[in-house]
Short mmCIF file of C-alpha atoms in Angstrom, two decimals:
data_model
loop_
_atom_site.label_atom_id
_atom_site.label_comp_id
_atom_site.label_asym_id
_atom_site.label_seq_id
_atom_site.Cartn_x
_atom_site.Cartn_y
_atom_site.Cartn_z
CA MET Y 1 19.49 -16.84 3.45
CA THR Y 2 20.50 -16.04 -0.10
CA GLN Y 3 17.32 -14.20 -1.02
CA VAL Y 4 17.72 -10.81 -2.69
CA GLY Y 5 17.74 -8.04 -0.11
CA THR Y 6 18.41 -10.32 2.85
CA ASP Y 7 22.12 -10.21 2.11
CA ALA Y 8 23.74 -9.14 5.37
CA THR Y 9 26.52 -7.35 3.50
CA ASN Y 10 24.12 -4.86 1.90
CA PRO Y 11 23.90 -1.94 4.34
CA LEU Y 12 21.14 -0.35 2.25
CA THR Y 13 18.59 -2.96 3.38
CA ALA Y 14 19.83 -3.34 6.97
CA GLY Y 15 18.18 -1.72 9.97
CA TRP Y 16 15.85 1.13 9.06
CA GLY Y 17 16.76 0.58 5.42
CA ARG Y 18 14.51 -2.46 5.55
CA ALA Y 19 11.50 -0.32 6.43
CA LEU Y 20 12.49 2.18 3.73
CA VAL Y 21 12.74 -0.52 1.06
CA PHE Y 22 9.33 -1.88 2.10
CA ALA Y 23 7.78 1.60 1.79
CA TYR Y 24 9.39 2.10 -1.63
CA GLY Y 25 8.17 -1.33 -2.70
CA VAL Y 26 4.59 -0.49 -1.70
CA PHE Y 27 4.76 2.76 -3.65
CA ALA Y 28 6.33 1.03 -6.66
CA VAL Y 29 3.40 -1.41 -6.77
CA ALA Y 30 0.79 1.29 -6.05
CA ALA Y 31 2.11 3.72 -8.69
CA THR Y 32 2.54 0.98 -11.30
CA GLY Y 33 -0.97 -0.31 -10.66
CA ARG Y 34 -2.44 3.17 -10.81
CA SER Y 35 -0.73 4.11 -14.08
CA LEU Y 36 -1.66 0.79 -15.70
CA VAL Y 37 -5.33 1.29 -14.76
CA GLN Y 38 -5.28 4.92 -15.94
CA LEU Y 39 -3.56 4.17 -19.24
CA SER Y 40 -5.69 1.09 -19.98
CA THR Y 41 -9.08 2.68 -19.22
CA ASP Y 42 -8.90 6.06 -20.93
CA ALA Y 43 -5.43 7.28 -21.84
CA ASP Y 44 -6.76 10.35 -23.71
CA LYS Y 45 -8.51 11.89 -20.72
CA ALA Y 46 -5.42 13.33 -19.05
CA PRO Y 47 -2.28 12.47 -21.04
CA LEU Y 48 0.09 14.60 -18.92
CA ALA Y 49 -1.16 13.31 -15.57
CA TYR Y 50 -1.10 9.70 -16.79
CA SER Y 51 2.41 9.98 -18.24
CA LEU Y 52 3.55 11.44 -14.92
CA SER Y 53 1.91 8.54 -13.09
CA LEU Y 54 3.87 6.13 -15.27
CA PHE Y 55 7.07 8.14 -14.75
CA ALA Y 56 6.53 8.08 -10.96
CA ALA Y 57 6.02 4.32 -11.13
CA VAL Y 58 9.34 3.88 -12.98
CA VAL Y 59 11.15 6.11 -10.46
CA TYR Y 60 9.81 4.09 -7.50
CA LEU Y 61 10.69 0.81 -9.24
CA VAL Y 62 14.26 2.00 -9.93
CA ALA Y 63 14.68 3.23 -6.33
CA THR Y 64 13.39 -0.06 -4.86
CA THR Y 65 15.51 -2.22 -7.15
CA SER Y 66 18.74 -0.27 -6.62
CA LEU Y 67 18.28 -0.31 -2.83
CA LEU Y 68 17.79 -4.09 -3.03
CA LEU Y 69 20.83 -4.60 -5.27
CA GLY Y 70 23.10 -2.48 -3.07
CA GLY Y 71 26.77 -1.85 -3.66
CA ARG Y 72 28.29 1.39 -4.89
CA ALA Y 73 26.32 1.35 -8.15
CA GLY Y 74 23.09 0.59 -6.31
CA TRP Y 75 23.73 3.43 -3.89
CA LEU Y 76 24.37 5.85 -6.75
CA ALA Y 77 21.32 4.73 -8.76
CA ALA Y 78 19.14 4.96 -5.64
CA GLY Y 79 20.48 8.46 -5.01
CA ILE Y 80 19.58 9.61 -8.51
CA ALA Y 81 16.13 7.99 -8.35
CA VAL Y 82 15.35 9.55 -4.95
CA ALA Y 83 16.57 12.98 -6.12
CA VAL Y 84 14.36 12.74 -9.23
CA GLU Y 85 11.50 11.66 -6.97
CA LEU Y 86 12.00 14.71 -4.74
CA LEU Y 87 12.07 17.05 -7.76
CA GLY Y 88 9.01 15.28 -9.17
CA VAL Y 89 6.87 15.48 -6.05
CA LEU Y 90 7.81 19.13 -5.46
CA SER Y 91 7.22 20.29 -9.04
CA VAL Y 92 4.08 18.20 -9.69
CA GLY Y 93 2.77 19.11 -6.26
CA ALA Y 94 3.24 22.84 -6.93
CA LEU Y 95 1.91 22.57 -10.50
CA SER Y 96 -1.22 20.72 -9.43
CA TYR Y 97 -2.12 23.70 -7.26
CA ALA Y 98 -0.98 26.40 -9.70
CA ALA Y 99 -2.23 24.94 -13.01
CA THR Y 100 -5.27 22.81 -12.18
CA ASP Y 101 -6.32 22.64 -15.86
CA LEU Y 102 -3.20 20.59 -16.64
CA PHE Y 103 -4.35 17.88 -14.25
CA PRO Y 104 -7.94 16.76 -14.91
CA ASP Y 105 -7.06 13.53 -13.09
CA ARG Y 106 -4.67 12.91 -10.23
CA THR Y 107 -1.23 11.37 -10.07
CA VAL Y 108 0.65 9.93 -7.11
CA TRP Y 109 2.45 13.27 -6.74
CA SER Y 110 -0.56 15.61 -7.14
CA HIS Y 111 -1.01 18.04 -4.24
CA PHE Y 112 2.27 16.78 -2.72
CA GLY Y 113 0.88 13.25 -2.40
CA GLN Y 114 -2.25 14.23 -0.49
CA GLY Y 115 -4.15 11.14 -1.67
CA TYR Y 116 -1.42 8.97 -0.11
CA GLY Y 117 -1.20 10.67 3.28
CA PHE Y 118 1.61 12.96 2.06
CA LEU Y 119 3.96 9.96 2.23
CA PRO Y 120 5.27 10.67 -1.30
CA LEU Y 121 6.56 13.98 0.09
CA VAL Y 122 8.15 12.42 3.20
CA LEU Y 123 9.67 9.40 1.44
CA PRO Y 124 12.37 11.18 -0.64
CA PHE Y 125 13.64 13.06 2.43
CA ALA Y 126 13.81 9.81 4.38
CA GLY Y 127 15.53 8.21 1.38
CA LEU Y 128 18.14 10.96 1.07
CA ALA Y 129 18.85 10.88 4.82
CA TRP Y 130 19.27 7.09 4.67
CA LEU Y 131 21.56 7.26 1.63
CA ARG Y 132 23.67 9.92 3.36
CA HIS Y 133 23.88 7.65 6.38
CA THR Y 134 24.98 4.64 4.29
CA ARG Y 135 27.29 6.44 1.82
CA PRO Y 136 30.16 4.24 0.65
CA ARG Y 137 33.58 5.28 1.95
CA MET W 1 -15.95 -26.24 9.19
CA ARG W 2 -16.26 -23.02 11.10
CA PHE W 3 -14.02 -21.11 8.72
CA ALA W 4 -15.97 -22.19 5.63
CA GLY W 5 -19.18 -21.27 7.44
CA GLY W 6 -17.73 -17.88 8.15
CA VAL W 7 -16.82 -17.37 4.52
CA SER W 8 -20.30 -18.23 3.28
CA ARG W 9 -21.78 -15.90 5.87
CA ILE W 10 -19.50 -13.11 4.70
CA ALA W 11 -20.63 -13.85 1.14
CA ASP W 12 -24.25 -13.63 2.33
CA TRP W 13 -23.54 -10.30 3.93
CA LEU W 14 -21.98 -9.02 0.76
CA ARG W 15 -24.95 -10.25 -1.26
CA GLN W 16 -27.43 -8.67 1.14
CA ALA W 17 -25.55 -5.39 0.96
CA ASP W 18 -25.69 -5.71 -2.81
CA LEU W 19 -29.46 -6.38 -2.96
CA GLY W 20 -29.90 -3.12 -1.15
CA SER W 21 -28.62 -1.32 -4.23
CA ASP W 22 -31.94 -1.94 -6.03
CA ASN W 23 -33.43 0.48 -3.57
CA ALA W 24 -32.66 4.07 -4.51
CA ALA W 25 -32.50 5.06 -0.84
CA THR W 26 -29.53 2.73 -0.27
CA ARG W 27 -27.83 3.42 -3.60
CA VAL W 28 -24.42 3.85 -2.00
CA THR W 29 -23.62 0.22 -1.29
CA ARG W 30 -20.64 -0.74 0.79
CA VAL W 31 -18.53 -3.84 1.13
CA SER W 32 -20.02 -5.75 4.04
CA PRO W 33 -19.68 -3.33 6.97
CA TRP W 34 -18.79 -6.34 9.13
CA VAL W 35 -15.77 -7.31 7.07
CA LEU W 36 -14.68 -3.67 6.67
CA GLY W 37 -15.13 -3.08 10.41
CA ALA W 38 -13.33 -6.30 11.37
CA VAL W 39 -10.34 -5.53 9.17
CA LEU W 40 -10.06 -1.91 10.32
CA VAL W 41 -10.44 -2.80 14.01
CA LEU W 42 -7.86 -5.61 13.74
CA CYS W 43 -5.50 -3.29 11.87
CA GLY W 44 -6.02 -0.57 14.47
CA VAL W 45 -5.36 -2.87 17.44
CA THR W 46 -2.29 -4.38 15.76
CA ALA W 47 -0.99 -0.93 14.82
CA VAL W 48 -1.32 0.32 18.42
CA VAL W 49 0.53 -2.74 19.79
CA LEU W 50 3.24 -2.29 17.14
CA VAL W 51 3.66 1.42 17.88
CA VAL W 52 4.08 0.62 21.59
CA HIS W 53 6.79 -1.92 20.70
CA LEU W 54 8.40 0.52 18.30
CA VAL W 55 8.62 3.20 20.98
CA ARG W 56 9.96 0.71 23.52
CA ASP W 57 12.60 -0.46 21.03
CA ARG W 58 11.38 -4.06 20.81
CA ALA W 59 11.14 -6.54 17.96
CA ALA W 60 7.71 -7.89 16.97
CA GLU W 61 6.65 -10.82 19.18
CA ASP W 62 4.48 -13.93 18.89
CA GLY W 63 1.34 -12.14 20.09
CA MET W 64 1.59 -9.73 17.21
CA PHE W 65 1.95 -12.52 14.70
CA VAL W 66 -1.23 -14.08 16.13
CA LEU W 67 -3.03 -10.77 15.52
CA LEU W 68 -1.55 -10.61 12.02
CA GLY W 69 -2.68 -14.19 11.41
CA LEU W 70 -6.24 -13.36 12.51
CA THR W 71 -6.30 -10.31 10.23
CA GLU W 72 -4.95 -12.40 7.37
CA LEU W 73 -7.72 -15.00 7.87
CA VAL W 74 -10.35 -12.26 7.59
CA LEU W 75 -8.59 -10.89 4.49
CA LEU W 76 -8.48 -14.34 2.85
CA GLY W 77 -12.19 -14.75 3.65
CA GLN W 78 -12.76 -11.35 2.09
CA LEU W 79 -10.82 -12.38 -1.03
CA VAL W 80 -13.09 -15.40 -1.56
CA ALA W 81 -16.31 -13.64 -0.57
CA GLY W 82 -15.40 -10.57 -2.61
CA CYS W 83 -14.87 -12.62 -5.78
CA ILE W 84 -18.20 -14.42 -5.24
CA ALA W 85 -19.97 -11.11 -4.63
CA LEU W 86 -18.36 -9.59 -7.74
CA GLY W 87 -19.61 -12.51 -9.81
CA SER W 88 -23.17 -12.14 -8.57
CA THR W 89 -23.51 -8.34 -8.60
CA GLU W 90 -25.35 -6.55 -11.37
CA ARG W 91 -23.90 -3.17 -10.51
CA ASP W 92 -21.05 -1.57 -12.39
CA VAL W 93 -17.94 -2.41 -10.40
CA GLU W 94 -14.44 -2.19 -11.93
CA GLY W 95 -13.80 -5.95 -11.80
CA THR W 96 -10.05 -6.07 -12.45
CA LEU W 97 -9.37 -3.17 -10.10
CA PHE W 98 -11.54 -4.70 -7.36
CA VAL W 99 -9.89 -8.12 -7.58
CA SER W 100 -6.38 -6.61 -7.68
CA TYR W 101 -7.16 -4.72 -4.47
CA LEU W 102 -8.56 -7.91 -2.90
CA VAL W 103 -5.35 -9.76 -3.81
CA GLY W 104 -3.19 -6.80 -2.70
CA THR W 105 -4.77 -6.67 0.75
CA ALA W 106 -4.29 -10.43 1.14
CA LEU W 107 -0.61 -10.27 0.09
CA ALA W 108 0.57 -7.23 2.08
CA LEU W 109 0.75 -8.85 5.54
CA PRO W 110 2.59 -12.08 4.58
CA ILE W 111 5.15 -10.11 2.55
CA GLY W 112 5.61 -7.55 5.33
CA ALA W 113 5.91 -10.25 8.02
CA PHE W 114 8.54 -12.22 6.08
CA TRP W 115 10.41 -9.05 5.14
CA SER W 116 10.56 -8.07 8.82
CA LEU W 117 11.80 -11.47 10.05
CA ALA W 118 15.36 -10.82 8.88
CA GLU W 119 15.42 -7.60 10.91
CA ARG W 120 14.68 -8.50 14.51
CA SER W 121 14.80 -4.97 15.89
CA ARG W 122 12.48 -1.99 16.10
CA ALA W 123 13.10 -1.41 12.37
CA GLY W 124 11.54 -4.84 11.75
CA THR W 125 8.57 -3.77 13.87
CA ALA W 126 8.30 -0.67 11.66
CA VAL W 127 8.12 -2.91 8.57
CA VAL W 128 5.15 -4.83 10.03
CA LEU W 129 3.52 -1.53 11.02
CA LEU W 130 3.88 -0.24 7.45
CA ALA W 131 2.28 -3.46 6.16
CA VAL W 132 -0.67 -3.08 8.57
CA LEU W 133 -1.17 0.58 7.57
CA THR W 134 -1.03 -0.44 3.90
CA VAL W 135 -3.81 -2.98 4.49
CA ALA W 136 -5.96 -0.35 6.23
CA ALA W 137 -5.46 2.12 3.36
CA LEU W 138 -6.20 -0.55 0.72
CA GLU W 139 -9.31 -1.63 2.64
CA VAL W 140 -10.73 1.90 2.58
CA ARG W 141 -10.04 2.12 -1.17
CA LEU W 142 -11.57 -1.33 -1.69
CA ASP W 143 -14.76 -0.11 -0.04
CA ALA W 144 -14.87 2.92 -2.37
CA ILE W 145 -14.24 0.76 -5.46
CA TRP W 146 -17.09 -1.58 -4.47
CA ALA W 147 -19.32 1.49 -4.17
CA GLY W 148 -18.52 2.30 -7.81
CA ALA W 149 -15.45 4.54 -7.67
CA VAL W 150 -12.67 4.02 -10.21
#
């Protein structure tokens, strides 16, 4: 098989990495869809929340793509994306509790990803653990 | 054809559920409870079987793909019936959103199944499990969108 991501030499998508990439892919699609709907229906209602939705979508897309591409560069890019994701979910999660007026509508990361079964909070930790496990030597 | 008959019956169900919306007492209309129930039950059964395999460190087997196939048939029926119901409803349903969820639910299982095939271990089983859970989550959202949520 020569399909992207089925390359046996890419350790990032082997074993549990495969499940991780699938989860990131689902979130990339979900966050992109959500931000497109939010921005196309009424962008003025909650500009900050909607920009953060779009930002989250980009982060998930970058993480998914770099895991699929693999290699040293892919590993590094995935590491940065997952770290940004962790910072994002922690800060947006805390802010959505502390400053509710900033968030008239929700984002993927609001309330630590409550609307998504808290998976957005678990995913970056799983991602970092996996990247540590597969670090290039 | 039995399958086509099933689809038209699902469409009838959806239409009946929709007619109920004229009545103020049944204002909160749902996607056909039969389709919703069938999808959730199939997802639940498949998820339990997959979790058992995951714990026992086994790859997904033929029986599971039969269950996935059954679920997929219901989801494809729902895709067709949902589009028909959307066309004939007079209520305010977010059309694009509704159809994108219908398509999303129909795509999740095939993508997950193919993605898992290259990993014939418990990690591959986990991929299928994630796909099944995604379908269940999307199905619940689909129900809410049909009821008028954005």
